[in-house]
mmCIF file of C-alpha atoms in Angstrom:
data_model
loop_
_atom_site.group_PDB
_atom_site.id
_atom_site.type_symbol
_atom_site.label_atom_id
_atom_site.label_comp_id
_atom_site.label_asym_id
_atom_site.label_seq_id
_atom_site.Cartn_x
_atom_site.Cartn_y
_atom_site.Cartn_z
ATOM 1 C CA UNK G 1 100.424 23.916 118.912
ATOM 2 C CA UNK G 2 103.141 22.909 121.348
ATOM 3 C CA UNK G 3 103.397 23.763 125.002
ATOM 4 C CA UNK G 4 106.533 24.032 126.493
ATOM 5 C CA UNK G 5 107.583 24.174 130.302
ATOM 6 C CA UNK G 6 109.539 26.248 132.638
ATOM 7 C CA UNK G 7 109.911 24.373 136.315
ATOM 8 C CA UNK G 8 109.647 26.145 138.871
ATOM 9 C CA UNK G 9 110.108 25.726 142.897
ATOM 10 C CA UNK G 10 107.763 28.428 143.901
ATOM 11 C CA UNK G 11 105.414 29.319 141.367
ATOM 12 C CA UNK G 12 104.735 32.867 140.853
ATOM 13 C CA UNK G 13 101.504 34.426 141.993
ATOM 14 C CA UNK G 14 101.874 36.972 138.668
ATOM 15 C CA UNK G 15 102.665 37.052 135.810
ATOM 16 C CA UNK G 16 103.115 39.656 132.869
ATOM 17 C CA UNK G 17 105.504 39.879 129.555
ATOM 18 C CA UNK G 18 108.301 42.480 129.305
ATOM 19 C CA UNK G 19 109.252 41.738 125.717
ATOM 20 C CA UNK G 20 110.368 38.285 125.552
ATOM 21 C CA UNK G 21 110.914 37.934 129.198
ATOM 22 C CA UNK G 22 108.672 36.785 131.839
ATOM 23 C CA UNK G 23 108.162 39.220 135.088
ATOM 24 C CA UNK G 24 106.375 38.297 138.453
ATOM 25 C CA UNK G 25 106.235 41.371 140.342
ATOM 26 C CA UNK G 26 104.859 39.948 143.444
ATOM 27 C CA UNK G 27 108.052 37.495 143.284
ATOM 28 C CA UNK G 28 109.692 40.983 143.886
ATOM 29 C CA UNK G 29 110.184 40.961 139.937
ATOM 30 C CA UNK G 30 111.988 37.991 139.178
ATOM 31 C CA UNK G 31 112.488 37.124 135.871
ATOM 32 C CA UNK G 32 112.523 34.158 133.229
ATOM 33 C CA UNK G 33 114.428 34.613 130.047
ATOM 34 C CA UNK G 34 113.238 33.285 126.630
ATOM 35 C CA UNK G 35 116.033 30.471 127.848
ATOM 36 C CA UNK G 36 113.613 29.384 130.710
ATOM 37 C CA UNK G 37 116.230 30.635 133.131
ATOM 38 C CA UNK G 38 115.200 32.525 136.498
ATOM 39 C CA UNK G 39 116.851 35.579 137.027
ATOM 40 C CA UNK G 40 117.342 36.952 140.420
ATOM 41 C CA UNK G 41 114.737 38.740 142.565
ATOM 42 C CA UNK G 42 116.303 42.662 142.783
ATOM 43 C CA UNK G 43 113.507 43.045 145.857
ATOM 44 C CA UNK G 44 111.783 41.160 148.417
ATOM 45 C CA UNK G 45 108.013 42.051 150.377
ATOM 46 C CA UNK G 46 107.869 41.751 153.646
ATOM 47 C CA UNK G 47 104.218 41.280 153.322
ATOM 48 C CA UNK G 48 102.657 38.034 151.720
ATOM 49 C CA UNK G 49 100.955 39.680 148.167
ATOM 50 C CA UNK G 50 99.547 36.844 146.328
ATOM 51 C CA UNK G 51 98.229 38.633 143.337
ATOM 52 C CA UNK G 52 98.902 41.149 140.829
ATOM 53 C CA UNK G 53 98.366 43.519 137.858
ATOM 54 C CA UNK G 54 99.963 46.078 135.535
ATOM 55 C CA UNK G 55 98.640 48.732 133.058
ATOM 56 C CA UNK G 56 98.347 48.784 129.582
ATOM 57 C CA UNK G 57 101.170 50.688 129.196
ATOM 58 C CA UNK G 58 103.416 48.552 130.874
ATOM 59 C CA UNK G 59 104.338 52.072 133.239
ATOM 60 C CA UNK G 60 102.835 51.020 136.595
ATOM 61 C CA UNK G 61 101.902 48.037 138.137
ATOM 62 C CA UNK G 62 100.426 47.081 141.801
ATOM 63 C CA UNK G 63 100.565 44.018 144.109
ATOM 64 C CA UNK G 64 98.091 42.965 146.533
ATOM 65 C CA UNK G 65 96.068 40.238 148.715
ATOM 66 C CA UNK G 66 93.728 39.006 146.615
ATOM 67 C CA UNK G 67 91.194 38.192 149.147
ATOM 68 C CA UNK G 68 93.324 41.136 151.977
ATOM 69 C CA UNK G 69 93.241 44.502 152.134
ATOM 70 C CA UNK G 70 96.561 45.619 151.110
ATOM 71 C CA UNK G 71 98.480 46.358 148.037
ATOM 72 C CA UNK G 72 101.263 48.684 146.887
ATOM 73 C CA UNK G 73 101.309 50.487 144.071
ATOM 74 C CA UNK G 74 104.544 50.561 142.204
ATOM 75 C CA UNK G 75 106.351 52.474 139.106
ATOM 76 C CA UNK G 76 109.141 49.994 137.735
ATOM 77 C CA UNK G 77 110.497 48.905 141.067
ATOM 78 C CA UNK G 78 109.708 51.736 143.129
ATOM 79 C CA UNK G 79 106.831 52.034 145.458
ATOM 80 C CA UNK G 80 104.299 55.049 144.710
ATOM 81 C CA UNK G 81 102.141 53.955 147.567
ATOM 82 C CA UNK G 82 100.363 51.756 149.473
ATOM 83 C CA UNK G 83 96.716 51.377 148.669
ATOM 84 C CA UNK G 84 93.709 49.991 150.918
ATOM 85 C CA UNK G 85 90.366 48.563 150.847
ATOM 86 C CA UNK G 86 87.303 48.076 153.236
ATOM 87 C CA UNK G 87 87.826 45.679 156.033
ATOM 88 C CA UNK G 88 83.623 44.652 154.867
ATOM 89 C CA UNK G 89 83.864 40.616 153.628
ATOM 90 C CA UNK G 90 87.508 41.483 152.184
ATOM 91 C CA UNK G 91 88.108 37.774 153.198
ATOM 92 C CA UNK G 92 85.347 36.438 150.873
ATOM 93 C CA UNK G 93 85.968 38.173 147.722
ATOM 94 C CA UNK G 94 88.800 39.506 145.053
ATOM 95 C CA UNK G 95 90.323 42.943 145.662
ATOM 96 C CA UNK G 96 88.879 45.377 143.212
ATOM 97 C CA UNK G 97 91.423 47.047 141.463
ATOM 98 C CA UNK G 98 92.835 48.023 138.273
ATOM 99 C CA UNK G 99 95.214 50.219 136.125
ATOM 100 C CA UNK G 100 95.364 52.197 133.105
ATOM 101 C CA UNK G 101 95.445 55.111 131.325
ATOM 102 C CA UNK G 102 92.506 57.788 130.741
ATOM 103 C CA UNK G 103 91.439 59.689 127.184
ATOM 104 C CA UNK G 104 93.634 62.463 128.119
ATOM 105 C CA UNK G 105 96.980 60.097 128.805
ATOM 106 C CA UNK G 106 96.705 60.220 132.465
ATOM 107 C CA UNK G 107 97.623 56.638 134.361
ATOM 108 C CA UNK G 108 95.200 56.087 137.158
ATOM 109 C CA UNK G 109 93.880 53.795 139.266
ATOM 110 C CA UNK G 110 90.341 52.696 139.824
ATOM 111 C CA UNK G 111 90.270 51.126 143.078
ATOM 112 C CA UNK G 112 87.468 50.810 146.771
ATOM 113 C CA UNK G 113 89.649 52.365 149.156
ATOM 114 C CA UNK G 114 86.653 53.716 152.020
ATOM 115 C CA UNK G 115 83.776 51.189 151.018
ATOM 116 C CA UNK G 116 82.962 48.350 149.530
ATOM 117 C CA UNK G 117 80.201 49.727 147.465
ATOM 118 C CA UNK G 118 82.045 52.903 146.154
ATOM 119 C CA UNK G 119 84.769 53.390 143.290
ATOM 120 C CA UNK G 120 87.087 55.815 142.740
ATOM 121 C CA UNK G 121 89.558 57.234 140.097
ATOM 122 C CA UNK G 122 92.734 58.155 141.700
ATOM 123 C CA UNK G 123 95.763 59.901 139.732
ATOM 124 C CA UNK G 124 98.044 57.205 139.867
ATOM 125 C CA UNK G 125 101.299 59.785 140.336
ATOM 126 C CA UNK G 126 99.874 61.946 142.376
ATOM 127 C CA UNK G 127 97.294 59.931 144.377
ATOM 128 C CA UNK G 128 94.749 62.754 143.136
ATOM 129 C CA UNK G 129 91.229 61.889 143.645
ATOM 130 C CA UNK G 130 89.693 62.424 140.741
ATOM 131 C CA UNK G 131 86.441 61.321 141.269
ATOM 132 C CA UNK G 132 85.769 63.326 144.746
ATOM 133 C CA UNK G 133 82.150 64.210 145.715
ATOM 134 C CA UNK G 134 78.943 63.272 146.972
ATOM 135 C CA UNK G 135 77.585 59.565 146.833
ATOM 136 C CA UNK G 136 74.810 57.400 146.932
ATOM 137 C CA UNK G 137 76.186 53.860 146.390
ATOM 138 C CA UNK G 138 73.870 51.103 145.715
ATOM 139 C CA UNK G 139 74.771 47.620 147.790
ATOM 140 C CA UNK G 140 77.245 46.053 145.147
ATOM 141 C CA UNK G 141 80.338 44.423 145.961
ATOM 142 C CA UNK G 142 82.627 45.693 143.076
ATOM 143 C CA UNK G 143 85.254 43.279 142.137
ATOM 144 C CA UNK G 144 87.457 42.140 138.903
ATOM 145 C CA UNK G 145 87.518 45.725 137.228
ATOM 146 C CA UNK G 146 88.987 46.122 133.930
ATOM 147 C CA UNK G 147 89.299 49.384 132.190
ATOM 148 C CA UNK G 148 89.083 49.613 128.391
ATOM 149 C CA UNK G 149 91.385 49.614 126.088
ATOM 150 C CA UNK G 150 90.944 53.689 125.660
ATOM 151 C CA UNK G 151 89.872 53.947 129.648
ATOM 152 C CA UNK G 152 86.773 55.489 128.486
ATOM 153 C CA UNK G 153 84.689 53.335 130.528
ATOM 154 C CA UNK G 154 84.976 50.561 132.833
ATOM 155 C CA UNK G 155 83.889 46.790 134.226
ATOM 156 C CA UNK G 156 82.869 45.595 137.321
ATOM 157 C CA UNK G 157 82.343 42.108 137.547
ATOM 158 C CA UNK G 158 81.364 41.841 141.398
ATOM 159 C CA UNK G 159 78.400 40.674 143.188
ATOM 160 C CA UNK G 160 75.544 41.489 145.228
ATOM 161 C CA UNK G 161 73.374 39.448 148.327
ATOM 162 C CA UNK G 162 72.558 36.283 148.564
ATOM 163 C CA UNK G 163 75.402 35.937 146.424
ATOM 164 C CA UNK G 164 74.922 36.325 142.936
ATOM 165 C CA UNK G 165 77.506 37.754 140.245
ATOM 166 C CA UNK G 166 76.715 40.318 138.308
ATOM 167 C CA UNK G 167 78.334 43.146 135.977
ATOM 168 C CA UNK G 168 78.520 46.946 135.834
ATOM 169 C CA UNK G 169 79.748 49.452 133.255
ATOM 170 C CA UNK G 170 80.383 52.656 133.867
ATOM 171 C CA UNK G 171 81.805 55.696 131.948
ATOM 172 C CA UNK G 172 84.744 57.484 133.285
ATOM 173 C CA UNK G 173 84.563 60.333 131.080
ATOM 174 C CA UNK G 174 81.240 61.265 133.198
ATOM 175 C CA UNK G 175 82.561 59.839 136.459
ATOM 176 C CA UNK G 176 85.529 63.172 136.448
ATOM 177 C CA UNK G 177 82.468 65.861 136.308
ATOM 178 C CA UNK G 178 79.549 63.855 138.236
ATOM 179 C CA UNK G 179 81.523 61.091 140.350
ATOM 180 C CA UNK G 180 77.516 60.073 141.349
ATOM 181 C CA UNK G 181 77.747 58.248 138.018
ATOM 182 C CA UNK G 182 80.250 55.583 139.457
ATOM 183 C CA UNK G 183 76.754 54.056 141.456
ATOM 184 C CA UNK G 184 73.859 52.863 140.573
ATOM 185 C CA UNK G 185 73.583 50.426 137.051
ATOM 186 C CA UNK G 186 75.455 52.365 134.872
ATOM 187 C CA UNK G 187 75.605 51.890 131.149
ATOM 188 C CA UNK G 188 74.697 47.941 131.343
ATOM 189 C CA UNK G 189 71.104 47.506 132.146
ATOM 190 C CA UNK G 190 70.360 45.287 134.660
ATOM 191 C CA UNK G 191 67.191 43.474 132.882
ATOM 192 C CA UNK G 192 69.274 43.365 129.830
ATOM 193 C CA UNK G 193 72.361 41.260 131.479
ATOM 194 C CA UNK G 194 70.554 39.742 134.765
ATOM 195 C CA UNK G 195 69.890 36.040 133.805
ATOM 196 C CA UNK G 196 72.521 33.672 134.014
ATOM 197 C CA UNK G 197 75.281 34.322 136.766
ATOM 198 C CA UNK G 198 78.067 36.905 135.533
ATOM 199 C CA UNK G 199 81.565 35.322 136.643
ATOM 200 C CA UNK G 200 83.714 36.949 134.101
ATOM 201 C CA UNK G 201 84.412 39.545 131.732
ATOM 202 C CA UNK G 202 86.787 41.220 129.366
ATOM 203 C CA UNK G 203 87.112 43.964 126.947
ATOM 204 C CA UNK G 204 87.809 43.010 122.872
ATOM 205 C CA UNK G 205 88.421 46.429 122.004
ATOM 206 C CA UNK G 206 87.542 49.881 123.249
ATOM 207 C CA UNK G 207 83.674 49.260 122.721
ATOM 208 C CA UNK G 208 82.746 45.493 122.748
ATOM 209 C CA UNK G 209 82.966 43.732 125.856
ATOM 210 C CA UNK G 210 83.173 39.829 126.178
ATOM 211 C CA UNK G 211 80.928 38.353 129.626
ATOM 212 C CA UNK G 212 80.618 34.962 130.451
ATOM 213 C CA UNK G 213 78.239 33.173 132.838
ATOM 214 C CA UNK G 214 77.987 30.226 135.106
ATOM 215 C CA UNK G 215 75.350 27.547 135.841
ATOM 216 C CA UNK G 216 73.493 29.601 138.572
ATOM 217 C CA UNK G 217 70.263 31.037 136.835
ATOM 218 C CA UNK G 218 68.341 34.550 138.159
ATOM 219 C CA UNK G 219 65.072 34.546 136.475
ATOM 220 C CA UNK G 220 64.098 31.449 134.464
ATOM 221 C CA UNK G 221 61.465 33.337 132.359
ATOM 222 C CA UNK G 222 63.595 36.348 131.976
ATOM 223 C CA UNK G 223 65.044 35.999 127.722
ATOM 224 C CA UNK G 224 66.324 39.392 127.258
ATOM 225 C CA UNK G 225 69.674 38.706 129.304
ATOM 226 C CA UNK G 226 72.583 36.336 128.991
ATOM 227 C CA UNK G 227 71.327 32.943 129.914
ATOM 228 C CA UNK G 228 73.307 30.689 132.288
ATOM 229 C CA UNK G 229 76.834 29.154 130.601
ATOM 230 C CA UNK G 230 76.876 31.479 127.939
ATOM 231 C CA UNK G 231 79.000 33.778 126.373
ATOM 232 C CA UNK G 232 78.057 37.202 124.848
ATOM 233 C CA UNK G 233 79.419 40.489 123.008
ATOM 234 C CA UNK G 234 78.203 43.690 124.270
ATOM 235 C CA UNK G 235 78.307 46.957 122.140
ATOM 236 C CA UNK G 236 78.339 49.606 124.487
ATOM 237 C CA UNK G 237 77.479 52.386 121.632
ATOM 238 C CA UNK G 238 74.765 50.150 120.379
ATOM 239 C CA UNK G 239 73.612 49.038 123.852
ATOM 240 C CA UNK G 240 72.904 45.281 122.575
ATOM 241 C CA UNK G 241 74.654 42.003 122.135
ATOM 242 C CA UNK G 242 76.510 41.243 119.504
ATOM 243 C CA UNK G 243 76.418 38.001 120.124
ATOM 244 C CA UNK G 244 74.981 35.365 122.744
ATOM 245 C CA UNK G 245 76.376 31.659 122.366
ATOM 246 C CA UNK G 246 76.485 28.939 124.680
ATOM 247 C CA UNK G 247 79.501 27.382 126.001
ATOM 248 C CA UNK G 248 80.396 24.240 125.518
ATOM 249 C CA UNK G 249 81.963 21.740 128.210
ATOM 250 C CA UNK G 250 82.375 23.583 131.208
ATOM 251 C CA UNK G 251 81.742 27.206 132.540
ATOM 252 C CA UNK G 252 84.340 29.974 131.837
ATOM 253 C CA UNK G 253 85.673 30.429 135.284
ATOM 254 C CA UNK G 254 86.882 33.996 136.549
ATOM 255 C CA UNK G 255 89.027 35.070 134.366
ATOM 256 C CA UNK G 256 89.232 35.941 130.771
ATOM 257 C CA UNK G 257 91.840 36.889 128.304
ATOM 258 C CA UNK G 258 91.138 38.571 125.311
ATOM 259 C CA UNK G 259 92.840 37.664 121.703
ATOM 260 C CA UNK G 260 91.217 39.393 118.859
ATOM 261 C CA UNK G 261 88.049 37.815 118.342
ATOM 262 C CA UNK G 262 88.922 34.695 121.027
ATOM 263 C CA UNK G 263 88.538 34.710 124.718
ATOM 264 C CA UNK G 264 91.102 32.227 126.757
ATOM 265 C CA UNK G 265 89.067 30.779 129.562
ATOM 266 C CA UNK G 266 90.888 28.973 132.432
ATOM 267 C CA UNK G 267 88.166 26.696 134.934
ATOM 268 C CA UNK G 268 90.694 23.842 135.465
ATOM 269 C CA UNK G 269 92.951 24.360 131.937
ATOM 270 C CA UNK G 270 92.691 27.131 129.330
ATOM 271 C CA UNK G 271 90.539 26.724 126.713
ATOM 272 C CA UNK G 272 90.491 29.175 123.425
ATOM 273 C CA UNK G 273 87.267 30.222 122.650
ATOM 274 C CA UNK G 274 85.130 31.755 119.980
ATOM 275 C CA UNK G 275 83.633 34.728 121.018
ATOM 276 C CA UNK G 276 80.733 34.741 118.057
ATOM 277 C CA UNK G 277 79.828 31.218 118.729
ATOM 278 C CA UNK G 278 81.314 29.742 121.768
ATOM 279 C CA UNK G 279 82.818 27.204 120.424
ATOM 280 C CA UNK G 280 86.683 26.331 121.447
ATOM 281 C CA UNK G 281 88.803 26.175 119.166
ATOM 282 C CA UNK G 282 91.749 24.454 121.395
ATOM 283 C CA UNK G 283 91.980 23.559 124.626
ATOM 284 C CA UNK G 284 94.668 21.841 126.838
ATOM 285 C CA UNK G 285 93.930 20.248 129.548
ATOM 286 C CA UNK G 286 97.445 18.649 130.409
ATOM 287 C CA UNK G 287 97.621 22.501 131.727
ATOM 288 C CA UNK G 288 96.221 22.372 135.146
ATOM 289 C CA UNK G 289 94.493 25.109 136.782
ATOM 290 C CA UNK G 290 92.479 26.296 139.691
ATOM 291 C CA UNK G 291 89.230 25.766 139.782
ATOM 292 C CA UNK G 292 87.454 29.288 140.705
ATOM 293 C CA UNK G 293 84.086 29.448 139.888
ATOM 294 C CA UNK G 294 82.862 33.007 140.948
ATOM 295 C CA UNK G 295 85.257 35.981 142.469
ATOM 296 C CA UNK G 296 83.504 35.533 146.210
ATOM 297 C CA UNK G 297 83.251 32.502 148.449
ATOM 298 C CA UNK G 298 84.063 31.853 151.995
ATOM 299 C CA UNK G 299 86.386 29.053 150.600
ATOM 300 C CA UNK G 300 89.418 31.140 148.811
ATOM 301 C CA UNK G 301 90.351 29.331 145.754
ATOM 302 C CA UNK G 302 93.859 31.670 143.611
ATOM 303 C CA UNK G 303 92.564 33.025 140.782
ATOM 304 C CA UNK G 304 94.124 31.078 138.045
ATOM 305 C CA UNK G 305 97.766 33.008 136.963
ATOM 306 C CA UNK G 306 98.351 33.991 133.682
ATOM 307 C CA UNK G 307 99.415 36.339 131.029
ATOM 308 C CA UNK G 308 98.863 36.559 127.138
ATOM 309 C CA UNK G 309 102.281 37.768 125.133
ATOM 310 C CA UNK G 310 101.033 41.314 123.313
ATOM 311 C CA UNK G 311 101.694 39.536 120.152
ATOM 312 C CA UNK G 312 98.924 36.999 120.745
ATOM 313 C CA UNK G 313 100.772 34.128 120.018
ATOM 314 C CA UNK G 314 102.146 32.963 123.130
ATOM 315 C CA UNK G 315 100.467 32.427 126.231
ATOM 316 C CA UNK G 316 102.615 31.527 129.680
ATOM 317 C CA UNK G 317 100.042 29.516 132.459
ATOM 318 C CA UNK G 318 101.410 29.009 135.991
ATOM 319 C CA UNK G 319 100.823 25.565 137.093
ATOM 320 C CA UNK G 320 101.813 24.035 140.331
ATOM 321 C CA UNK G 321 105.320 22.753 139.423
ATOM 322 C CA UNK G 322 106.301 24.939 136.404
ATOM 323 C CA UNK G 323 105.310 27.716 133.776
ATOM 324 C CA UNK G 324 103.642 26.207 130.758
ATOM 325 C CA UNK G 325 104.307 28.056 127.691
ATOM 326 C CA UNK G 326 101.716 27.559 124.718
ATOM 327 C CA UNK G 327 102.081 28.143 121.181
ATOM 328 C CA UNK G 328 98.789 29.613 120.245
ATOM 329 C CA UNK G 329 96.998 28.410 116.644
#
């Protein structure tokens, strides 16, 4: 394992891999060559976007304020549109939004743009809603959302009062005919999750999902869920877990990458975990981090920057004064 280092003067608030190259499309795409040098900026934003994502399929990507109410969506370097959220505690949690591509090809976007508590499927060309119709939203704050692999269904990892974290599956297949199917507890029963804190959460494949928790505990005699500092597998065919291990050394954090059958966590450095046991199998903690705990607070701590190269093997980490590059085992 070796980590290298690209320095940097202002380190990028994305990150994602176009082949061999790195690409920070809030940066207004800049770019760093396998030779660790920058290449120029072909935009600027006039607005201060200090977070980002891209879909699967590499075809559309959006910036936004993590804890603001604005982002564009873009295809290559073009603007499609601008995209908004609810005004409601926007300060005091992450923007939920994400990208990808449904069962029948089409790129959309999954996003809250009238209320905090509602999600929609959008047409990402067109700006079609897809998911139009009548609503009865239960009082969740949706947040982190991650479609699978397939965009059959998809994760919330949000939150609800007095501020708890907590996760939500949904399928999307269902959401185009009865968009009523987007609220409520979806395909992840409450009773079945609720016990430690949900902070995290990432898909494996198109059926198993990865969720992590923290130290905060719900119901100390509940034994059915996850308990706190734990990490489980979740079949969504077989509605069980797969697996339900603790984690060792610290909690996972906010965000997880997935890497076959590992999870990279990142609560002060990245660690490689084991997602049937827990267990990490490296770790390096000369790679500083933020430390973000949960995706809400009234203190707003970055959500740690980072992207995982498609062949697994390389992972780049934004630090304060560089890129670290790691050499995966």
């Amino acid at each position: 394992m070796t980590v290298e280092s690209i320095p940097v003067k202002s380190p990028p608030k994305s990150l994602v891999w176009d082949g061999d190259e790195l690409v920070s499309a809030t940066g207004g795409g800049r770019r760093w060559g396998p030779d660790g040098v920058a290449r120029p900026a072909p935009y600027m934003w006039s607005f201060p976007f200090d977070a980002g994502t891209v879909s699967a399929s590499g075809r559309y990507s959006a910036v936004y304020q993590e804890r603001g109410t604005k982002a564009a969506l873009l295809e290559g370097e073009q603007v499609v549109r601008e995209l908004n959220r609810s005004y409601y505690r926007a300060p005091n949690y992450d923007y939920p939004l994400a990208l990808g591509r449904l069962g029948d090809g089409r790129e959309v976007v999954v996003h809250c743009p009238d209320e905090y508590n509602v999600l929609q499927i959008e047409d990402a060309a067109s700006g079609e809603r897809l998911t139009a119709g009548g609503r009865e939203p239960e009082d969740v704050f949706h947040a982190r959302l991650a479609l699978s692999p397939d965009g059959r269904y998809l994760l919330s990892v949000g939150w609800v009062w007095q501020p708890f974290g907590m996760a939500l599956v949904y399928d999307t297949a269902l959401a185009l005919n009865d968009p009523g199917t987007l609220d409520g507890e979806g395909l992840l029963p409450t009773a079945t999750v609720m016990n430690g804190e949900v902070t995290a959460g990432c898909w494996l494949d198109a059926d198993q999902l990865v969720l992590a928790t923290g130290a905060d505990e719900c119901d100390e005699e509940e034994t059915a869920g996850l308990p706190p500092r734990h990490l489980g597998v979740w079949s969504v065919s077989e509605g069980r877990w797969l697996h339900r291990s603790p984690v060792a050394d610290a909690e996972p954090g906010v965000l997880l990458l997935p890497r076959g059958d590992q999870v990279i966590s990142f609560l002060g450095h990245p660690r490689l975990l084991d997602t049937a046991t827990g267990r990490i199998v490296a770790e390096w903690p000369e790679v500083a981090v933020p430390v973000k705990p949960t995706c809400f607070g009234y203190r707003r701590v970055p959500t740690p920057v980072a992207a995982l190269h498609p062949d697994g093997t390389r992972l780049a980490v934004v630090t304060a004064e560089s890129i670290a590059l790691i050499t995966l085992p």
